Amino acid sequence: MIGTVLGTAGKPVCVEGYAQDFGVPVDAVQFSCDGGATWTSYETPGMDPDCNVNWSFSFTPPMEGRYELLVRAVRPDGRATPQPARVELDIAPAR
């Protein structure tokens, strides 16, 4: 679990973590900033099924407020983690 990430509107915020699927290779890590309506996929082919996949995601929030980043792992057969991890971003006004 990743705690709330703080940032400032108009400035990049970097979130880091890892993905694993407990004995199954992680073939991609996907990110969504719109509640899961769309996903951005980053391929990680050939990963060892017993290893974590470290990831980082940079997001530039356009305005202050609270945002939610969803993150999920994808298996080689295309199935995604049924319950994505949630990261909350608390963004302050631009200075």
PDB file of C-alpha atoms in Angstrom:
ATOM      1  CA  MET A   1       0.000   0.000   0.000  1.00  0.00           C
ATOM      2  CA  ILE A   2       1.175   3.492  -0.833  1.00  0.00           C
ATOM      3  CA  GLY A   3       0.068   6.346   1.405  1.00  0.00           C
ATOM      4  CA  THR A   4      -1.321   9.650   0.167  1.00  0.00           C
ATOM      5  CA  VAL A   5       1.118  11.408  -2.163  1.00  0.00           C
ATOM      6  CA  LEU A   6       1.384  15.201  -1.875  1.00  0.00           C
ATOM      7  CA  GLY A   7       2.035  17.495  -4.819  1.00  0.00           C
ATOM      8  CA  THR A   8       1.465  20.911  -6.373  1.00  0.00           C
ATOM      9  CA  ALA A   9      -0.762  21.747  -9.345  1.00  0.00           C
ATOM     10  CA  GLY A  10       1.161  22.067 -12.605  1.00  0.00           C
ATOM     11  CA  LYS A  11       4.239  20.239 -11.272  1.00  0.00           C
ATOM     12  CA  PRO A  12       5.058  16.565 -11.939  1.00  0.00           C
ATOM     13  CA  VAL A  13       4.353  14.092  -9.150  1.00  0.00           C
ATOM     14  CA  CYS A  14       6.213  10.763  -9.253  1.00  0.00           C
ATOM     15  CA  VAL A  15       4.684   7.673  -7.642  1.00  0.00           C
ATOM     16  CA  GLU A  16       6.706   4.459  -7.261  1.00  0.00           C
ATOM     17  CA  GLY A  17       5.832   0.919  -6.246  1.00  0.00           C
ATOM     18  CA  TYR A  18       6.033  -2.695  -7.305  1.00  0.00           C
ATOM     19  CA  ALA A  19       3.737  -5.272  -8.881  1.00  0.00           C
ATOM     20  CA  GLN A  20       3.631  -9.021  -8.332  1.00  0.00           C
ATOM     21  CA  ASP A  21       1.242 -11.843  -9.125  1.00  0.00           C
ATOM     22  CA  PHE A  22       2.459 -14.561  -6.742  1.00  0.00           C
ATOM     23  CA  GLY A  23       4.101 -17.149  -8.969  1.00  0.00           C
ATOM     24  CA  VAL A  24       2.786 -15.852 -12.298  1.00  0.00           C
ATOM     25  CA  PRO A  25       4.905 -13.515 -14.460  1.00  0.00           C
ATOM     26  CA  VAL A  26       3.816  -9.881 -14.685  1.00  0.00           C
ATOM     27  CA  ASP A  27       3.713  -9.113 -18.410  1.00  0.00           C
ATOM     28  CA  ALA A  28       2.638  -5.464 -18.031  1.00  0.00           C
ATOM     29  CA  VAL A  29       1.765  -2.838 -15.444  1.00  0.00           C
ATOM     30  CA  GLN A  30      -1.224  -0.600 -16.185  1.00  0.00           C
ATOM     31  CA  PHE A  31      -2.152   2.825 -14.810  1.00  0.00           C
ATOM     32  CA  SER A  32      -5.449   4.736 -14.824  1.00  0.00           C
ATOM     33  CA  CYS A  33      -6.165   8.313 -13.729  1.00  0.00           C
ATOM     34  CA  ASP A  34      -9.859   8.233 -14.697  1.00  0.00           C
ATOM     35  CA  GLY A  35     -11.290   5.612 -12.362  1.00  0.00           C
ATOM     36  CA  GLY A  36     -10.426   2.699 -14.649  1.00  0.00           C
ATOM     37  CA  ALA A  37     -12.258   3.949 -17.749  1.00  0.00           C
ATOM     38  CA  THR A  38      -8.951   3.893 -19.662  1.00  0.00           C
ATOM     39  CA  TRP A  39      -5.596   2.292 -18.895  1.00  0.00           C
ATOM     40  CA  THR A  40      -2.028   3.093 -19.974  1.00  0.00           C
ATOM     41  CA  SER A  41       0.020  -0.100 -20.311  1.00  0.00           C
ATOM     42  CA  TYR A  42       3.774  -0.542 -19.881  1.00  0.00           C
ATOM     43  CA  GLU A  43       5.042  -3.918 -21.085  1.00  0.00           C
ATOM     44  CA  THR A  44       7.409  -5.988 -18.914  1.00  0.00           C
ATOM     45  CA  PRO A  45       7.855  -9.203 -20.973  1.00  0.00           C
ATOM     46  CA  GLY A  46      10.099 -12.029 -19.839  1.00  0.00           C
ATOM     47  CA  MET A  47       9.906 -11.295 -16.110  1.00  0.00           C
ATOM     48  CA  ASP A  48      10.677 -14.052 -13.603  1.00  0.00           C
ATOM     49  CA  PRO A  49       7.400 -15.187 -11.976  1.00  0.00           C
ATOM     50  CA  ASP A  50       9.029 -15.010  -8.538  1.00  0.00           C
ATOM     51  CA  CYS A  51      10.273 -11.420  -8.905  1.00  0.00           C
ATOM     52  CA  ASN A  52       8.559  -8.109  -8.275  1.00  0.00           C
ATOM     53  CA  VAL A  53       8.273  -5.588 -11.094  1.00  0.00           C
ATOM     54  CA  ASN A  54       9.314  -2.131  -9.887  1.00  0.00           C
ATOM     55  CA  TRP A  55       7.412   0.719 -11.516  1.00  0.00           C
ATOM     56  CA  SER A  56       7.207   4.502 -11.422  1.00  0.00           C
ATOM     57  CA  PHE A  57       4.537   6.794 -12.816  1.00  0.00           C
ATOM     58  CA  SER A  58       4.817  10.542 -13.363  1.00  0.00           C
ATOM     59  CA  PHE A  59       1.654  12.648 -13.467  1.00  0.00           C
ATOM     60  CA  THR A  60       1.288  16.428 -13.777  1.00  0.00           C
ATOM     61  CA  PRO A  61      -1.993  17.418 -12.114  1.00  0.00           C
ATOM     62  CA  PRO A  62      -3.599  20.352 -13.954  1.00  0.00           C
ATOM     63  CA  MET A  63      -5.237  21.847 -10.852  1.00  0.00           C
ATOM     64  CA  GLU A  64      -5.486  21.458  -7.099  1.00  0.00           C
ATOM     65  CA  GLY A  65      -7.663  18.758  -5.586  1.00  0.00           C
ATOM     66  CA  ARG A  66      -7.664  15.044  -4.903  1.00  0.00           C
ATOM     67  CA  TYR A  67      -6.810  12.534  -7.601  1.00  0.00           C
ATOM     68  CA  GLU A  68      -6.758   8.750  -7.597  1.00  0.00           C
ATOM     69  CA  LEU A  69      -4.250   6.628  -9.500  1.00  0.00           C
ATOM     70  CA  LEU A  70      -5.171   2.977 -10.096  1.00  0.00           C
ATOM     71  CA  VAL A  71      -2.400   0.441 -10.743  1.00  0.00           C
ATOM     72  CA  ARG A  72      -2.751  -3.187 -11.801  1.00  0.00           C
ATOM     73  CA  ALA A  73      -0.603  -6.069 -13.023  1.00  0.00           C
ATOM     74  CA  VAL A  74      -1.353  -7.966 -16.244  1.00  0.00           C
ATOM     75  CA  ARG A  75      -0.521 -11.653 -16.796  1.00  0.00           C
ATOM     76  CA  PRO A  76       0.851 -13.061 -20.067  1.00  0.00           C
ATOM     77  CA  ASP A  77      -2.659 -14.370 -20.910  1.00  0.00           C
ATOM     78  CA  GLY A  78      -3.982 -10.784 -20.768  1.00  0.00           C
ATOM     79  CA  ARG A  79      -5.879 -11.091 -17.486  1.00  0.00           C
ATOM     80  CA  ALA A  80      -5.464  -8.084 -15.203  1.00  0.00           C
ATOM     81  CA  THR A  81      -5.460  -7.991 -11.420  1.00  0.00           C
ATOM     82  CA  PRO A  82      -9.161  -7.941 -10.468  1.00  0.00           C
ATOM     83  CA  GLN A  83      -8.631  -5.397  -7.675  1.00  0.00           C
ATOM     84  CA  PRO A  84      -6.218  -2.603  -8.690  1.00  0.00           C
ATOM     85  CA  ALA A  85      -4.094  -0.820  -6.106  1.00  0.00           C
ATOM     86  CA  ARG A  86      -5.265   2.716  -5.330  1.00  0.00           C
ATOM     87  CA  VAL A  87      -2.965   5.678  -4.738  1.00  0.00           C
ATOM     88  CA  GLU A  88      -4.440   8.974  -3.566  1.00  0.00           C
ATOM     89  CA  LEU A  89      -2.830  12.234  -4.668  1.00  0.00           C
ATOM     90  CA  ASP A  90      -3.510  15.371  -2.623  1.00  0.00           C
ATOM     91  CA  ILE A  91      -2.603  18.348  -4.807  1.00  0.00           C
ATOM     92  CA  ALA A  92      -2.090  21.877  -3.465  1.00  0.00           C
ATOM     93  CA  PRO A  93      -2.703  25.044  -5.525  1.00  0.00           C
ATOM     94  CA  ALA A  94       0.108  26.312  -7.749  1.00  0.00           C
ATOM     95  CA  ARG A  95       2.298  28.908  -6.088  1.00  0.00           C
TER      96      ARG A  95
END
